[in-house]
């Protein structure tokens, strides 16, 4: 028998590893196809399983801004459903500072992970004249091995997040409590010269944006990129978890989400007269492959709402579109009309269930002081809700979910 050459010996381990990876990829794809088939069956007939609901939104939805566990409207909705005898689990995916573009960019992975039958969206308040469009996924992004790695990183990240001390005072990192903004800016800038910390850089960026000091904001953004202290975003492929964790170590405050970090700098970008450097800086700050374009804010929200619904429909997921507290639901419906003159939404969007939160809040504000319903007034006529305010939203969502379950 002919003995293998030195080259063959050297190539053998690489060929074996390649074959192993190909075999794993094929098996993962087969498992994925089987899971999708079973998911389709479960979505059509949940049987004895709990109804799975995704809640999409910003700080008005997310847990981070609540003072007590369980007081946000998604948590109260889950309790209300189960209390009424409807077995349900509500996954709260609200993130402070996020935008509809970022919510949309994560939705395919969220649908794959949580397999919901219903998605409730309340989004758009943070949208402005910048649209963030996820770039088309590369062949590497579509590999099941890559997705499996990301899933494993997600589990580890989630586990660490549950152990992190959450001592954030709502609004503390957004500059709400700074009476002297210029003086605070100088203090933060001075602190960064001796100890460059991500939390301080984020807060400084936000305050600079409120003062419309765009060039200085860009300077801070570029320094964050140079130091490598980008936000901990587990969506990035092969992100170093240990590096991400080291940024968080020793902080009294839980770091703001990468969405909120991105949000602070994006305001500088929108106000800046020199827009050329910002798209690349924003991509690096967010840590993902994004296309950044500047367009009218209303157009951004409308496009993203329609894209979100089409994606949900392709997965046979029911869409409940909910309006913010005290706001008329008609502007939300306008996002799904071809022209403002139309009385009804376009045929492609007729299956959407629209939920208003205007009469319920009007009645509550007649009998309760405003501070018992809202913690602030960032939205003008509304703000972040208290436990009472969130219970009103949860009740409106509860009625919508019941209507969905009664459908044939």
Coordinates of C-alpha atoms in Angstrom, one line a residue:
X1 CA 0.0 0.0 0.0
X2 CA 1.3 3.4 -1.0
X3 CA 2.1 5.5 2.1
X4 CA 0.5 9.0 2.2
X5 CA 2.8 11.8 1.3
X6 CA 3.7 14.6 3.7
X7 CA 1.3 17.0 1.9
X8 CA -1.5 14.5 2.3
X9 CA -0.7 14.2 6.0
X10 CA -0.8 17.9 6.4
X11 CA -4.0 18.3 4.5
X12 CA -5.9 15.5 6.2
X13 CA -6.8 17.4 9.4
X14 CA -8.1 20.4 7.4
X15 CA -10.1 18.2 5.1
X16 CA -11.6 16.3 8.1
X17 CA -12.5 19.5 9.8
X18 CA -14.1 20.9 6.6
X19 CA -16.1 17.7 6.1
X20 CA -17.2 17.8 9.8
X21 CA -18.4 21.5 9.4
X22 CA -20.2 20.6 6.2
X23 CA -21.9 17.7 7.9
X24 CA -22.9 19.9 10.9
X25 CA -24.3 22.6 8.5
X26 CA -26.4 20.1 6.6
X27 CA -27.8 18.5 9.8
X28 CA -28.6 22.0 11.2
X29 CA -30.4 22.9 8.0
X30 CA -32.4 19.6 8.2
X31 CA -33.3 20.3 11.8
X32 CA -34.2 23.9 10.8
X33 CA -36.5 22.8 8.1
X34 CA -38.2 20.3 10.4
X35 CA -38.5 23.0 13.1
X36 CA -40.1 25.4 10.6
X37 CA -42.6 22.7 9.6
X38 CA -43.5 22.0 13.2
X39 CA -43.7 25.8 14.0
X40 CA -46.2 26.2 11.1
X41 CA -48.4 23.5 12.6
X42 CA -48.2 25.0 16.1
X43 CA -49.0 28.5 14.8
X44 CA -52.1 27.2 13.1
X45 CA -53.2 25.1 16.1
X46 CA -51.4 26.0 19.3
X47 CA -53.3 23.2 21.2
X48 CA -52.4 23.0 24.8
X49 CA -49.3 25.1 24.5
X50 CA -49.2 28.7 25.8
X51 CA -49.9 31.5 23.3
X52 CA -46.6 33.2 22.5
X53 CA -46.7 36.9 22.1
X54 CA -43.9 39.3 21.2
X55 CA -44.1 42.9 22.5
X56 CA -42.0 45.3 20.2
X57 CA -41.2 48.9 21.2
X58 CA -38.9 51.3 22.9
X59 CA -38.6 52.6 26.4
X60 CA -42.4 52.9 26.7
X61 CA -42.4 49.1 26.4
X62 CA -39.1 47.8 27.8
X63 CA -38.4 46.7 31.3
X64 CA -35.3 48.9 31.8
X65 CA -37.3 52.1 32.5
X66 CA -39.6 50.5 35.1
X67 CA -39.0 50.9 38.8
X68 CA -40.4 47.6 39.8
X69 CA -40.3 44.2 38.2
X70 CA -43.5 43.2 36.5
X71 CA -45.1 46.7 36.1
X72 CA -44.5 47.2 32.4
X73 CA -47.5 46.6 30.1
X74 CA -46.1 43.4 28.5
X75 CA -45.6 41.9 32.0
X76 CA -49.0 43.0 33.2
X77 CA -50.6 41.7 29.9
X78 CA -49.1 38.2 30.5
X79 CA -50.4 38.2 34.1
X80 CA -53.9 39.4 32.9
X81 CA -54.1 36.7 30.2
X82 CA -53.1 33.9 32.6
X83 CA -55.4 35.2 35.3
X84 CA -58.3 35.0 32.8
X85 CA -57.5 31.4 32.0
X86 CA -55.6 32.0 28.8
X87 CA -52.2 30.3 29.0
X88 CA -49.8 32.8 27.5
X89 CA -46.2 34.0 27.6
X90 CA -45.4 37.5 26.6
X91 CA -41.8 38.2 25.5
X92 CA -40.9 41.8 26.2
X93 CA -38.4 43.0 23.5
X94 CA -38.7 46.7 24.2
X95 CA -35.4 48.6 24.2
X96 CA -34.8 52.1 25.4
X97 CA -33.6 54.5 22.7
X98 CA -34.3 52.1 19.8
X99 CA -35.9 53.0 16.5
X100 CA -38.3 51.2 14.2
X101 CA -35.4 50.4 11.8
X102 CA -33.5 48.6 14.5
X103 CA -36.6 46.7 15.7
X104 CA -37.2 45.6 12.1
X105 CA -33.6 44.6 11.6
X106 CA -33.8 42.2 14.6
X107 CA -37.3 40.8 13.8
X108 CA -36.3 37.9 11.6
X109 CA -34.1 36.5 14.4
X110 CA -36.7 37.2 17.0
X111 CA -39.4 35.3 15.1
X112 CA -37.0 32.4 14.7
X113 CA -36.1 32.4 18.4
X114 CA -39.5 33.0 20.0
X115 CA -41.9 31.5 17.4
X116 CA -44.8 33.8 18.3
X117 CA -48.4 33.6 17.2
X118 CA -49.0 37.3 17.9
X119 CA -46.8 40.4 17.7
X120 CA -47.8 43.6 19.4
X121 CA -46.0 46.7 18.1
X122 CA -46.0 50.2 19.6
X123 CA -43.1 52.0 17.9
X124 CA -42.0 55.0 16.0
X125 CA -41.7 57.7 18.7
X126 CA -37.9 57.8 18.4
X127 CA -37.8 57.8 14.6
X128 CA -36.6 61.0 12.9
X129 CA -34.8 62.0 9.7
X130 CA -32.5 59.0 9.5
X131 CA -33.4 55.6 8.3
X132 CA -31.2 52.7 9.3
X133 CA -31.5 49.8 6.8
X134 CA -29.8 46.5 7.6
X135 CA -27.5 45.5 4.7
X136 CA -28.3 42.3 2.9
X137 CA -26.9 39.3 4.9
X138 CA -23.7 37.7 3.6
X139 CA -23.4 34.0 2.8
X140 CA -21.6 33.8 6.2
X141 CA -24.6 35.2 8.0
X142 CA -26.9 32.5 6.5
X143 CA -24.8 29.6 7.7
X144 CA -26.6 27.6 10.4
X145 CA -23.3 27.2 12.2
X146 CA -23.0 30.9 12.5
X147 CA -26.6 31.2 13.7
X148 CA -25.9 28.4 16.3
X149 CA -22.9 30.3 17.5
X150 CA -24.9 33.5 17.8
X151 CA -27.6 31.6 19.7
X152 CA -25.0 30.3 22.2
X153 CA -23.6 33.8 22.7
X154 CA -27.1 35.1 23.2
X155 CA -27.8 32.5 25.9
X156 CA -24.6 33.4 27.7
X157 CA -25.2 37.1 27.3
X158 CA -28.7 36.7 28.7
X159 CA -27.4 34.7 31.7
X160 CA -24.9 37.4 32.5
X161 CA -27.5 40.1 32.2
X162 CA -29.6 38.4 34.8
X163 CA -26.7 38.6 37.2
X164 CA -25.8 42.2 36.5
X165 CA -27.0 44.7 39.2
X166 CA -29.8 46.8 37.7
X167 CA -29.6 50.1 39.7
X168 CA -30.5 52.5 36.8
X169 CA -32.6 55.4 37.8
X170 CA -35.0 56.0 34.8
X171 CA -33.7 59.0 32.9
X172 CA -30.5 59.4 34.9
X173 CA -28.3 58.6 31.9
X174 CA -30.5 60.8 29.5
X175 CA -29.5 64.0 31.2
X176 CA -33.0 64.7 32.5
X177 CA -31.6 65.7 35.9
X178 CA -28.8 67.9 34.7
X179 CA -29.7 71.5 35.6
X180 CA -26.5 73.0 34.2
X181 CA -25.9 71.2 30.9
X182 CA -22.7 73.1 29.8
X183 CA -21.1 72.6 33.2
X184 CA -22.0 68.9 33.1
X185 CA -20.5 68.6 29.6
X186 CA -17.2 70.1 30.8
X187 CA -17.1 67.8 33.9
X188 CA -17.7 64.7 31.7
X189 CA -15.1 65.8 29.2
X190 CA -12.6 66.3 31.9
X191 CA -13.4 62.9 33.4
X192 CA -12.8 61.2 30.0
X193 CA -9.3 62.6 29.7
X194 CA -8.2 60.6 32.8
X195 CA -10.5 57.6 32.6
X196 CA -12.3 56.9 29.3
X197 CA -15.5 55.1 30.2
X198 CA -18.3 54.1 27.9
X199 CA -21.1 55.3 30.3
X200 CA -19.6 58.8 30.5
X201 CA -19.0 58.9 26.7
X202 CA -22.6 58.0 26.1
X203 CA -24.0 60.6 28.4
X204 CA -21.6 63.2 27.0
X205 CA -22.8 62.4 23.5
X206 CA -26.4 62.8 24.5
X207 CA -25.8 66.2 26.1
X208 CA -23.7 67.4 23.2
X209 CA -26.6 66.4 20.9
X210 CA -29.0 68.4 23.0
X211 CA -26.7 71.5 22.6
X212 CA -26.4 70.8 18.9
X213 CA -22.6 70.6 19.2
X214 CA -22.3 68.0 16.4
X215 CA -18.6 68.3 15.6
X216 CA -17.7 67.6 19.3
X217 CA -20.2 64.7 19.3
X218 CA -18.5 63.2 16.3
X219 CA -15.1 63.6 18.0
X220 CA -16.4 61.6 21.0
X221 CA -17.9 58.9 18.7
X222 CA -14.6 58.5 16.8
X223 CA -12.7 58.2 20.1
X224 CA -15.1 55.5 21.3
X225 CA -14.4 53.6 18.0
X226 CA -10.6 54.0 18.4
X227 CA -10.6 52.7 22.0
X228 CA -12.7 49.7 21.0
X229 CA -15.3 50.4 23.7
X230 CA -18.2 49.7 21.4
X231 CA -21.5 48.7 23.0
X232 CA -21.9 45.1 23.9
X233 CA -24.0 43.8 21.0
X234 CA -24.4 40.1 20.9
X235 CA -25.8 40.3 17.3
X236 CA -22.4 40.9 15.9
X237 CA -20.8 37.7 14.6
X238 CA -18.0 36.3 16.7
X239 CA -18.0 39.3 19.2
X240 CA -15.6 38.7 22.0
X241 CA -17.8 38.1 24.9
X242 CA -15.0 38.5 27.4
X243 CA -14.1 41.9 25.9
X244 CA -17.8 43.0 26.1
X245 CA -17.9 41.8 29.7
X246 CA -14.8 43.6 30.7
X247 CA -16.4 46.9 29.6
X248 CA -19.2 46.2 32.1
X249 CA -17.1 45.2 35.0
X250 CA -17.1 47.6 37.9
X251 CA -20.0 49.7 36.7
X252 CA -22.7 50.6 39.3
X253 CA -25.1 51.2 36.4
X254 CA -26.1 48.6 33.9
X255 CA -24.7 49.8 30.6
X256 CA -27.4 51.3 28.3
X257 CA -28.3 49.0 25.4
X258 CA -26.4 49.5 22.2
X259 CA -29.6 51.0 20.7
X260 CA -29.7 53.8 23.3
X261 CA -26.0 54.4 22.7
X262 CA -26.5 54.5 19.0
X263 CA -29.5 56.8 19.5
X264 CA -27.5 59.5 21.3
X265 CA -25.0 59.8 18.5
X266 CA -27.6 59.6 15.8
X267 CA -29.1 62.9 16.9
X268 CA -25.8 64.5 16.3
X269 CA -25.7 63.0 12.9
X270 CA -29.1 64.3 12.0
X271 CA -28.3 67.8 13.1
X272 CA -24.8 67.9 11.6
X273 CA -24.1 70.0 8.5
X274 CA -21.3 67.6 7.6
X275 CA -23.1 64.3 7.2
X276 CA -20.4 62.4 5.2
X277 CA -18.4 61.1 8.2
X278 CA -21.4 59.9 10.2
X279 CA -22.7 56.8 8.3
X280 CA -19.5 54.9 8.8
X281 CA -19.1 56.1 12.4
X282 CA -22.7 55.0 13.2
X283 CA -22.1 51.6 11.6
X284 CA -19.0 51.0 13.8
X285 CA -20.7 52.4 16.9
X286 CA -23.7 50.0 16.5
X287 CA -21.4 47.2 15.5
X288 CA -23.5 45.9 12.7
X289 CA -23.5 46.0 8.9
X290 CA -26.0 48.8 8.3
X291 CA -26.9 51.2 5.5
X292 CA -27.6 54.7 6.9
X293 CA -29.6 57.2 4.9
X294 CA -31.2 60.5 5.7
X295 CA -34.9 60.9 4.8
X296 CA -38.1 62.3 6.2
X297 CA -39.0 60.8 9.6
X298 CA -42.6 60.1 8.8
X299 CA -41.5 58.2 5.7
X300 CA -39.1 56.1 7.8
X301 CA -41.8 55.0 10.3
X302 CA -44.3 54.3 7.5
X303 CA -41.9 52.2 5.5
X304 CA -40.8 50.2 8.5
X305 CA -44.3 49.6 9.8
X306 CA -45.3 48.2 6.4
X307 CA -42.1 46.1 6.1
X308 CA -42.7 44.8 9.6
X309 CA -46.3 43.7 8.8
X310 CA -45.3 42.0 5.5
X311 CA -42.6 40.0 7.4
X312 CA -45.2 39.0 10.0
X313 CA -47.7 38.0 7.4
X314 CA -45.1 35.8 5.6
X315 CA -44.6 34.0 8.9
X316 CA -48.4 33.8 9.5
X317 CA -48.1 35.8 12.6
X318 CA -51.0 38.1 13.7
X319 CA -50.1 41.7 14.0
X320 CA -51.6 44.0 16.6
X321 CA -50.6 47.6 16.0
X322 CA -51.0 49.7 19.1
X323 CA -51.0 53.5 19.4
X324 CA -49.2 55.4 22.2
X325 CA -51.2 56.7 25.2
X326 CA -53.4 59.8 24.6
X327 CA -52.7 59.7 20.8
X328 CA -55.3 59.3 18.1
X329 CA -55.1 56.0 16.4
X330 CA -55.8 57.5 12.9
X331 CA -52.2 58.6 12.2
X332 CA -51.1 55.0 12.9
X333 CA -53.7 53.7 10.4
X334 CA -52.3 56.3 7.9
X335 CA -49.1 54.3 7.7
X336 CA -51.0 51.5 6.0
X337 CA -52.9 53.7 3.5
X338 CA -51.8 54.5 -0.1
X339 CA -53.1 58.1 0.3
X340 CA -54.5 60.2 3.2
X341 CA -57.8 60.5 1.5
X342 CA -58.5 56.8 1.8
X343 CA -61.0 55.8 4.5
X344 CA -59.7 52.3 4.9
X345 CA -56.3 50.8 5.1
X346 CA -55.0 49.1 1.9
X347 CA -56.2 45.6 1.3
X348 CA -52.8 44.1 2.1
X349 CA -53.1 45.5 5.7
X350 CA -56.7 44.8 6.5
X351 CA -55.9 41.9 8.9
X352 CA -54.1 44.3 11.3
X353 CA -55.8 44.8 14.6
X354 CA -55.4 48.5 15.6
X355 CA -55.5 49.4 19.3
X356 CA -56.2 52.9 20.6
X357 CA -55.0 54.2 24.0
X358 CA -56.8 57.5 24.0
X359 CA -60.2 57.2 25.8
X360 CA -58.8 54.9 28.5
X361 CA -56.1 57.5 29.4
X362 CA -58.5 60.4 29.1
X363 CA -60.8 58.8 31.7
X364 CA -57.9 57.9 34.0
X365 CA -56.5 61.4 33.9
X366 CA -59.9 62.7 35.0
X367 CA -59.7 60.9 38.3
X368 CA -55.9 60.6 38.8
X369 CA -53.2 63.2 39.0
X370 CA -50.9 63.1 35.9
X371 CA -47.9 61.9 38.0
X372 CA -49.9 58.8 39.0
X373 CA -50.2 57.9 35.3
X374 CA -46.9 59.1 33.8
X375 CA -43.4 59.5 35.2
X376 CA -42.5 62.2 32.7
X377 CA -43.8 64.1 29.6
X378 CA -41.2 63.2 27.0
X379 CA -43.9 62.6 24.4
X380 CA -45.7 65.9 25.0
X381 CA -49.2 64.7 26.0
X382 CA -47.8 61.4 27.3
X383 CA -44.6 59.9 28.8
X384 CA -43.3 56.8 30.3
X385 CA -46.1 55.1 32.2
X386 CA -46.4 54.3 35.8
X387 CA -47.7 50.9 36.9
X388 CA -51.2 52.4 36.7
X389 CA -50.6 53.7 33.2
X390 CA -49.1 50.4 32.0
X391 CA -52.2 48.6 33.4
X392 CA -54.3 50.7 31.0
X393 CA -52.1 49.7 28.0
X394 CA -52.1 46.1 29.1
X395 CA -55.9 46.0 29.4
X396 CA -56.3 47.4 25.8
X397 CA -53.8 44.8 24.6
X398 CA -55.7 42.1 26.5
X399 CA -58.9 42.9 24.7
X400 CA -57.1 42.8 21.3
X401 CA -55.6 39.5 22.1
X402 CA -59.0 38.1 23.1
X403 CA -60.4 39.3 19.8
X404 CA -57.6 37.5 17.9
X405 CA -58.2 34.2 19.8
X406 CA -61.9 34.4 18.9
X407 CA -61.1 34.5 15.2
X408 CA -62.0 31.3 13.3

